[in-house]
Amino acid sequence: MKFRLLYRVFPLRPSTWFQCRLKIVAGGTLLTLLAYFFLRLFAPVISAIFAETPLRWFQDPDIAKKTPQNVEARSAIRRTWANDAKKYSGNKVLFLFGKPSNARLQSALEFESQQYGDIVQEDFVDAYRNLTLKTVMMLRWASHNCPQARFVVKIDDDCFPNLANFYRVMHGQAEDTIYGELRHRDRPYRESGHKWYLSTEDFPRDMFPDYITGGMYVVGGRVVNLLYRATGQVPFFRVEDSYLTGMCAERAGVARVNLVGTYNLKLSTLCEYKKAIYGHHVTPAEMNEVWHAMKRLEYKCHRLLFSVHLCYCRPVDTSADLVIETPVL
């Protein structure tokens, strides 16, 4: 039996904390409790051994919708990870839209497009209920304009990818697969007031096929057009990720694979995010904070005894630039 104890210590002040993680194999509850009291007793000593890292907890904001109004989110993306993607791998990030609700927003979007050249728009109402249309639009646009792309990445504008980890995990992956956070044996929501409600008319089956959840997923370049063609054979419903990466992928015979390391950031820490592939529900302000912190934090683990590990974060040279290896997209 395996036990994992995660203990956070505040030895000096609430804004400064030290993280220890014990991964214990066998020993049961007694060993877990002994480890807990060990940390309680020696936390001030342990925290003095390693450099302290001032961090803060992330708040869990409302999910930012991918709409023309999200100017602040797009600005943060352009300043941070989209800039790094272009700088280190030559990949350009594009923003997809339908038609906004009024002429003023449309004019602002056209001005933004002229300024940055990274907006793709089609003629349907831009609303949350139309996310499936927007994702089909992505496949259509990519198959027509990027037929040689090895991968197409769909990411929400409240997600923040750790590009170094993402490129490392994707290196050498097959180009005929969909990758991301795999969901298995999920059931549709039948409560009429639920955000992702599906009636039996919309989706008569009791269970979704395996699918990749929608915060961020990767479509292999060889199956982009195949997946797009399948959307013409599968009736639309508004739960975008289970529709495209579940129903359409099943119809097209496309494999879905869990991307090891995918992490959905909610009330997490920068140290944990340092190991992640992407974080979700990130505000523009947090996006800027994470981007700068990623350049300053070093995450390390040391084996103390048997299967007991001590993991910590510490600052590194702030003048060092972000290093991204193995660009594959």
Short mmCIF file of C-alpha atoms in Angstrom, two decimals:
data_model
loop_
_atom_site.label_atom_id
_atom_site.label_comp_id
_atom_site.label_asym_id
_atom_site.label_seq_id
_atom_site.Cartn_x
_atom_site.Cartn_y
_atom_site.Cartn_z
CA MET A 1 0.00 0.00 0.00
CA LYS A 2 1.29 3.47 -0.86
CA PHE A 3 0.83 6.61 1.18
CA ARG A 4 1.68 10.15 0.17
CA LEU A 5 1.88 12.92 2.72
CA LEU A 6 2.04 16.51 1.54
CA TYR A 7 2.86 18.91 4.33
CA ARG A 8 3.20 22.67 3.99
CA VAL A 9 5.13 24.54 6.66
CA PHE A 10 4.87 28.26 7.45
CA PRO A 11 7.99 28.72 9.63
CA LEU A 12 8.32 32.50 9.28
CA ARG A 13 5.28 34.23 7.80
CA PRO A 14 2.22 33.26 5.71
CA SER A 15 3.74 34.57 2.47
CA THR A 16 6.78 32.30 2.82
CA TRP A 17 6.43 28.56 2.92
CA PHE A 18 8.39 25.40 2.38
CA GLN A 19 7.01 22.28 0.75
CA CYS A 20 7.93 18.73 1.73
CA ARG A 21 6.57 15.62 0.10
CA LEU A 22 6.99 12.09 1.42
CA LYS A 23 6.30 9.14 -0.80
CA ILE A 24 6.09 6.14 1.50
CA VAL A 25 5.90 2.54 0.33
CA ALA A 26 4.48 0.07 2.92
CA GLY A 27 4.50 0.78 6.63
CA GLY A 28 0.85 1.77 6.80
CA THR A 29 -0.73 4.45 8.95
CA LEU A 30 1.87 4.27 11.72
CA LEU A 31 4.73 5.24 9.41
CA THR A 32 2.62 8.01 7.90
CA LEU A 33 1.91 9.43 11.36
CA LEU A 34 5.56 9.18 12.35
CA ALA A 35 6.50 11.09 9.21
CA TYR A 36 3.89 13.74 10.05
CA PHE A 37 5.25 14.27 13.58
CA PHE A 38 8.81 14.31 12.21
CA LEU A 39 7.87 17.19 9.94
CA ARG A 40 6.05 19.00 12.75
CA LEU A 41 9.13 18.74 14.95
CA PHE A 42 11.85 19.56 12.43
CA ALA A 43 10.05 21.90 10.04
CA PRO A 44 11.92 25.04 11.19
CA VAL A 45 15.25 23.24 10.88
CA ILE A 46 14.48 21.81 7.44
CA SER A 47 13.25 25.14 6.13
CA ALA A 48 16.50 26.78 7.21
CA ILE A 49 18.59 24.31 5.21
CA PHE A 50 17.19 25.30 1.82
CA ALA A 51 16.54 28.69 0.28
CA GLU A 52 13.04 29.91 1.04
CA THR A 53 10.75 30.71 -1.88
CA PRO A 54 8.04 33.34 -1.42
CA LEU A 55 4.93 32.04 -3.14
CA ARG A 56 1.22 32.54 -2.83
CA TRP A 57 -1.88 30.42 -3.34
CA PHE A 58 -3.83 30.81 -6.55
CA GLN A 59 -7.46 31.79 -6.20
CA ASP A 60 -9.95 29.84 -8.29
CA PRO A 61 -11.62 32.45 -10.53
CA ASP A 62 -14.59 32.00 -12.82
CA ILE A 63 -13.61 30.23 -16.02
CA ALA A 64 -12.76 32.86 -18.63
CA LYS A 65 -14.79 32.25 -21.77
CA LYS A 66 -13.05 32.46 -25.14
CA THR A 67 -14.91 35.53 -26.32
CA PRO A 68 -14.02 38.82 -28.02
CA GLN A 69 -14.32 40.59 -24.65
CA ASN A 70 -11.28 38.79 -23.20
CA VAL A 71 -8.77 41.40 -24.34
CA GLU A 72 -6.79 41.23 -21.10
CA ALA A 73 -6.39 37.45 -21.35
CA ARG A 74 -5.17 37.65 -24.95
CA SER A 75 -2.71 40.40 -24.03
CA ALA A 76 -1.31 38.27 -21.21
CA ILE A 77 -0.98 35.27 -23.53
CA ARG A 78 0.87 37.34 -26.15
CA ARG A 79 3.27 38.73 -23.54
CA THR A 80 4.04 35.37 -21.95
CA TRP A 81 3.83 31.85 -23.30
CA ALA A 82 2.81 32.74 -26.88
CA ASN A 83 5.88 34.94 -27.12
CA ASP A 84 8.07 32.08 -25.89
CA ALA A 85 6.45 29.60 -28.30
CA LYS A 86 7.26 31.85 -31.24
CA LYS A 87 10.74 32.70 -29.98
CA TYR A 88 11.94 29.18 -29.22
CA SER A 89 10.08 27.02 -31.72
CA GLY A 90 8.63 29.31 -34.38
CA ASN A 91 5.05 28.28 -33.49
CA LYS A 92 2.41 30.99 -33.69
CA VAL A 93 -0.59 31.11 -31.40
CA LEU A 94 -3.91 32.02 -33.06
CA PHE A 95 -7.18 33.10 -31.43
CA LEU A 96 -10.44 31.71 -32.85
CA PHE A 97 -13.74 33.61 -32.82
CA GLY A 98 -17.26 33.64 -34.12
CA LYS A 99 -19.20 36.88 -34.50
CA PRO A 100 -19.47 39.01 -31.32
CA SER A 101 -22.74 40.29 -29.94
CA ASN A 102 -22.43 43.90 -31.15
CA ALA A 103 -20.73 46.09 -33.74
CA ARG A 104 -18.45 47.79 -31.21
CA LEU A 105 -16.84 44.50 -30.23
CA GLN A 106 -16.49 43.53 -33.88
CA SER A 107 -14.68 46.80 -34.65
CA ALA A 108 -12.36 46.29 -31.68
CA LEU A 109 -11.63 42.75 -32.83
CA GLU A 110 -10.83 43.91 -36.36
CA PHE A 111 -8.44 46.53 -34.97
CA GLU A 112 -6.78 43.88 -32.80
CA SER A 113 -6.44 41.60 -35.82
CA GLN A 114 -4.75 44.35 -37.85
CA GLN A 115 -2.39 45.04 -34.97
CA TYR A 116 -1.30 41.47 -34.18
CA GLY A 117 -2.32 39.31 -37.16
CA ASP A 118 -3.27 36.38 -34.94
CA ILE A 119 -7.09 36.30 -35.09
CA VAL A 120 -9.20 33.87 -37.13
CA GLN A 121 -12.93 34.52 -37.35
CA GLU A 122 -15.94 32.76 -38.90
CA ASP A 123 -19.61 33.63 -39.29
CA PHE A 124 -21.43 32.11 -36.30
CA VAL A 125 -22.51 33.60 -32.98
CA ASP A 126 -19.61 33.59 -30.51
CA ALA A 127 -21.20 32.06 -27.42
CA TYR A 128 -20.33 29.33 -24.94
CA ARG A 129 -23.01 27.05 -26.37
CA ASN A 130 -21.16 27.21 -29.72
CA LEU A 131 -17.77 25.97 -28.49
CA THR A 132 -18.25 22.83 -30.58
CA LEU A 133 -18.60 24.98 -33.72
CA LYS A 134 -15.45 26.85 -32.77
CA THR A 135 -13.45 23.64 -32.38
CA VAL A 136 -14.71 22.30 -35.71
CA MET A 137 -13.63 25.64 -37.17
CA MET A 138 -10.14 25.02 -35.74
CA LEU A 139 -9.90 21.65 -37.48
CA ARG A 140 -11.17 23.04 -40.77
CA TRP A 141 -8.78 26.01 -40.71
CA ALA A 142 -5.78 23.87 -39.70
CA SER A 143 -6.45 21.21 -42.34
CA HIS A 144 -6.67 23.87 -45.07
CA ASN A 145 -3.88 26.20 -43.93
CA CYS A 146 -1.43 23.99 -42.02
CA PRO A 147 -1.49 20.60 -43.77
CA GLN A 148 2.16 19.94 -42.90
CA ALA A 149 1.82 20.65 -39.16
CA ARG A 150 2.94 17.78 -36.96
CA PHE A 151 0.49 18.72 -34.21
CA VAL A 152 -2.37 21.14 -33.65
CA VAL A 153 -2.84 22.27 -30.05
CA LYS A 154 -6.20 23.49 -28.76
CA ILE A 155 -5.93 25.49 -25.53
CA ASP A 156 -8.39 27.64 -23.59
CA ASP A 157 -7.46 31.25 -22.93
CA ASP A 158 -7.49 30.63 -19.17
CA CYS A 159 -4.85 27.89 -19.48
CA PHE A 160 -1.12 28.39 -19.10
CA PRO A 161 1.18 25.76 -20.67
CA ASN A 162 4.59 24.90 -19.28
CA LEU A 163 6.27 24.83 -22.69
CA ALA A 164 9.51 23.20 -21.53
CA ASN A 165 7.63 20.22 -20.10
CA PHE A 166 5.17 20.14 -22.98
CA TYR A 167 7.87 19.96 -25.67
CA ARG A 168 9.75 17.31 -23.71
CA VAL A 169 6.68 15.08 -23.30
CA MET A 170 5.58 15.52 -26.92
CA HIS A 171 9.00 14.75 -28.39
CA GLY A 172 8.76 11.58 -30.46
CA GLN A 173 5.00 11.14 -30.02
CA ALA A 174 2.98 9.67 -32.89
CA GLU A 175 1.18 12.11 -35.19
CA ASP A 176 -1.99 10.01 -35.56
CA THR A 177 -3.26 10.36 -31.98
CA ILE A 178 -5.05 12.85 -29.71
CA TYR A 179 -3.17 13.62 -26.47
CA GLY A 180 -4.24 15.25 -23.21
CA GLU A 181 -6.03 14.51 -19.96
CA LEU A 182 -7.95 11.32 -20.71
CA ARG A 183 -11.41 10.73 -19.26
CA HIS A 184 -12.72 7.18 -19.04
CA ARG A 185 -16.33 6.03 -18.58
CA ASP A 186 -17.72 9.54 -18.01
CA ARG A 187 -21.49 9.93 -18.04
CA PRO A 188 -23.45 12.87 -19.49
CA TYR A 189 -25.17 15.31 -17.15
CA ARG A 190 -28.93 14.85 -17.32
CA GLU A 191 -29.89 17.65 -14.87
CA SER A 192 -31.50 20.38 -16.98
CA GLY A 193 -29.90 23.23 -15.04
CA HIS A 194 -26.35 21.93 -15.35
CA LYS A 195 -23.78 23.82 -17.39
CA TRP A 196 -23.06 20.74 -19.53
CA TYR A 197 -26.58 19.34 -19.63
CA LEU A 198 -27.32 16.91 -22.45
CA SER A 199 -30.78 15.53 -23.08
CA THR A 200 -31.30 11.97 -24.27
CA GLU A 201 -32.25 13.47 -27.64
CA ASP A 202 -28.89 15.27 -27.85
CA PHE A 203 -26.92 12.24 -26.66
CA PRO A 204 -28.88 8.99 -26.21
CA ARG A 205 -25.99 6.88 -24.91
CA ASP A 206 -25.48 6.35 -21.17
CA MET A 207 -21.74 6.88 -21.31
CA PHE A 208 -19.25 8.87 -23.36
CA PRO A 209 -16.49 7.05 -25.21
CA ASP A 210 -13.02 7.82 -23.86
CA TYR A 211 -12.24 11.47 -24.54
CA ILE A 212 -9.69 14.18 -23.77
CA THR A 213 -10.94 16.92 -21.47
CA GLY A 214 -11.07 20.32 -23.07
CA GLY A 215 -8.66 22.69 -21.27
CA MET A 216 -5.77 21.71 -23.53
CA TYR A 217 -5.32 18.86 -25.96
CA VAL A 218 -3.10 17.98 -28.90
CA VAL A 219 -4.33 16.60 -32.23
CA GLY A 220 -1.77 14.76 -34.34
CA GLY A 221 -1.29 16.41 -37.73
CA ARG A 222 -2.05 13.22 -39.65
CA VAL A 223 -5.59 12.97 -38.25
CA VAL A 224 -6.69 16.63 -38.28
CA ASN A 225 -8.52 16.31 -41.59
CA LEU A 226 -9.79 12.83 -40.70
CA LEU A 227 -11.27 14.20 -37.48
CA TYR A 228 -12.76 17.17 -39.32
CA ARG A 229 -14.50 14.89 -41.82
CA ALA A 230 -15.95 12.87 -38.94
CA THR A 231 -17.73 16.00 -37.65
CA GLY A 232 -19.94 15.78 -40.73
CA GLN A 233 -21.03 12.28 -39.71
CA VAL A 234 -21.64 12.77 -35.98
CA PRO A 235 -24.62 14.91 -34.87
CA PHE A 236 -23.53 18.04 -33.02
CA PHE A 237 -23.96 18.49 -29.28
CA ARG A 238 -22.60 21.33 -27.21
CA VAL A 239 -20.13 19.52 -24.93
CA GLU A 240 -17.15 20.23 -27.14
CA ASP A 241 -14.42 17.98 -25.75
CA SER A 242 -16.51 14.81 -25.46
CA TYR A 243 -18.00 15.50 -28.90
CA LEU A 244 -14.74 16.03 -30.78
CA THR A 245 -12.19 13.90 -28.94
CA GLY A 246 -14.76 11.29 -27.93
CA MET A 247 -17.55 10.75 -30.45
CA CYS A 248 -15.77 12.05 -33.57
CA ALA A 249 -12.49 10.36 -32.66
CA GLU A 250 -14.36 7.09 -32.12
CA ARG A 251 -16.06 7.44 -35.52
CA ALA A 252 -12.74 8.23 -37.22
CA GLY A 253 -10.84 5.47 -35.39
CA VAL A 254 -8.40 7.91 -33.79
CA ALA A 255 -6.65 6.84 -30.58
CA ARG A 256 -6.80 8.99 -27.45
CA VAL A 257 -3.82 8.83 -25.11
CA ASN A 258 -3.31 10.31 -21.66
CA LEU A 259 -0.47 12.81 -21.72
CA VAL A 260 1.61 11.89 -18.68
CA GLY A 261 2.06 14.89 -16.44
CA THR A 262 -1.04 16.83 -17.44
CA TYR A 263 -2.19 18.81 -14.44
CA ASN A 264 -5.30 20.89 -13.97
CA LEU A 265 -4.19 23.81 -11.81
CA LYS A 266 -6.71 24.69 -9.10
CA LEU A 267 -5.59 26.07 -5.75
CA SER A 268 -2.09 24.81 -6.49
CA THR A 269 1.41 26.20 -6.06
CA LEU A 270 4.14 27.41 -8.33
CA CYS A 271 6.36 24.56 -7.21
CA GLU A 272 3.78 22.00 -8.28
CA TYR A 273 3.19 23.89 -11.50
CA LYS A 274 6.92 23.76 -12.26
CA LYS A 275 6.42 20.01 -12.91
CA ALA A 276 3.17 20.37 -14.83
CA ILE A 277 2.35 20.48 -18.54
CA TYR A 278 -0.39 23.07 -18.17
CA GLY A 279 -2.50 24.86 -15.61
CA HIS A 280 -6.17 25.74 -15.91
CA HIS A 281 -8.37 28.53 -14.50
CA VAL A 282 -5.48 31.02 -14.55
CA THR A 283 -6.27 34.74 -14.56
CA PRO A 284 -4.24 37.19 -16.70
CA ALA A 285 -2.52 38.51 -13.57
CA GLU A 286 -1.59 34.98 -12.47
CA MET A 287 -0.40 34.22 -15.99
CA ASN A 288 2.13 37.04 -15.77
CA GLU A 289 3.16 35.96 -12.28
CA VAL A 290 3.66 32.33 -13.29
CA TRP A 291 5.61 33.29 -16.41
CA HIS A 292 8.08 35.40 -14.44
CA ALA A 293 8.31 32.87 -11.60
CA MET A 294 9.06 30.01 -14.00
CA LYS A 295 12.28 31.79 -14.89
CA ARG A 296 13.28 32.13 -11.24
CA LEU A 297 12.35 28.79 -9.63
CA GLU A 298 14.31 25.57 -9.42
CA TYR A 299 12.50 22.40 -8.34
CA LYS A 300 14.50 19.50 -6.92
CA CYS A 301 13.88 16.25 -5.05
CA HIS A 302 16.34 14.36 -2.83
CA ARG A 303 16.00 10.79 -1.69
CA LEU A 304 16.45 10.66 2.08
CA LEU A 305 15.78 7.04 3.02
CA PHE A 306 14.30 4.14 1.08
CA SER A 307 11.24 5.67 -0.62
CA VAL A 308 11.23 8.90 1.38
CA HIS A 309 11.92 11.98 -0.77
CA LEU A 310 12.35 15.61 0.18
CA CYS A 311 11.28 18.02 -2.58
CA TYR A 312 11.71 21.78 -2.55
CA CYS A 313 11.74 24.91 -4.65
CA ARG A 314 14.33 27.64 -4.51
CA PRO A 315 15.12 30.78 -6.50
CA VAL A 316 17.67 30.69 -9.31
CA ASP A 317 19.53 33.47 -11.10
CA THR A 318 16.84 35.97 -12.12
CA SER A 319 18.90 37.05 -15.11
CA ALA A 320 18.66 33.55 -16.62
CA ASP A 321 16.31 33.20 -19.57
CA LEU A 322 13.73 30.47 -19.97
CA VAL A 323 15.25 27.39 -21.57
CA ILE A 324 12.99 25.37 -23.83
CA GLU A 325 14.40 22.20 -25.35
CA THR A 326 13.28 20.00 -28.21
CA PRO A 327 10.75 22.16 -30.06
CA VAL A 328 8.57 19.76 -32.02
CA LEU A 329 5.46 21.69 -33.08
#
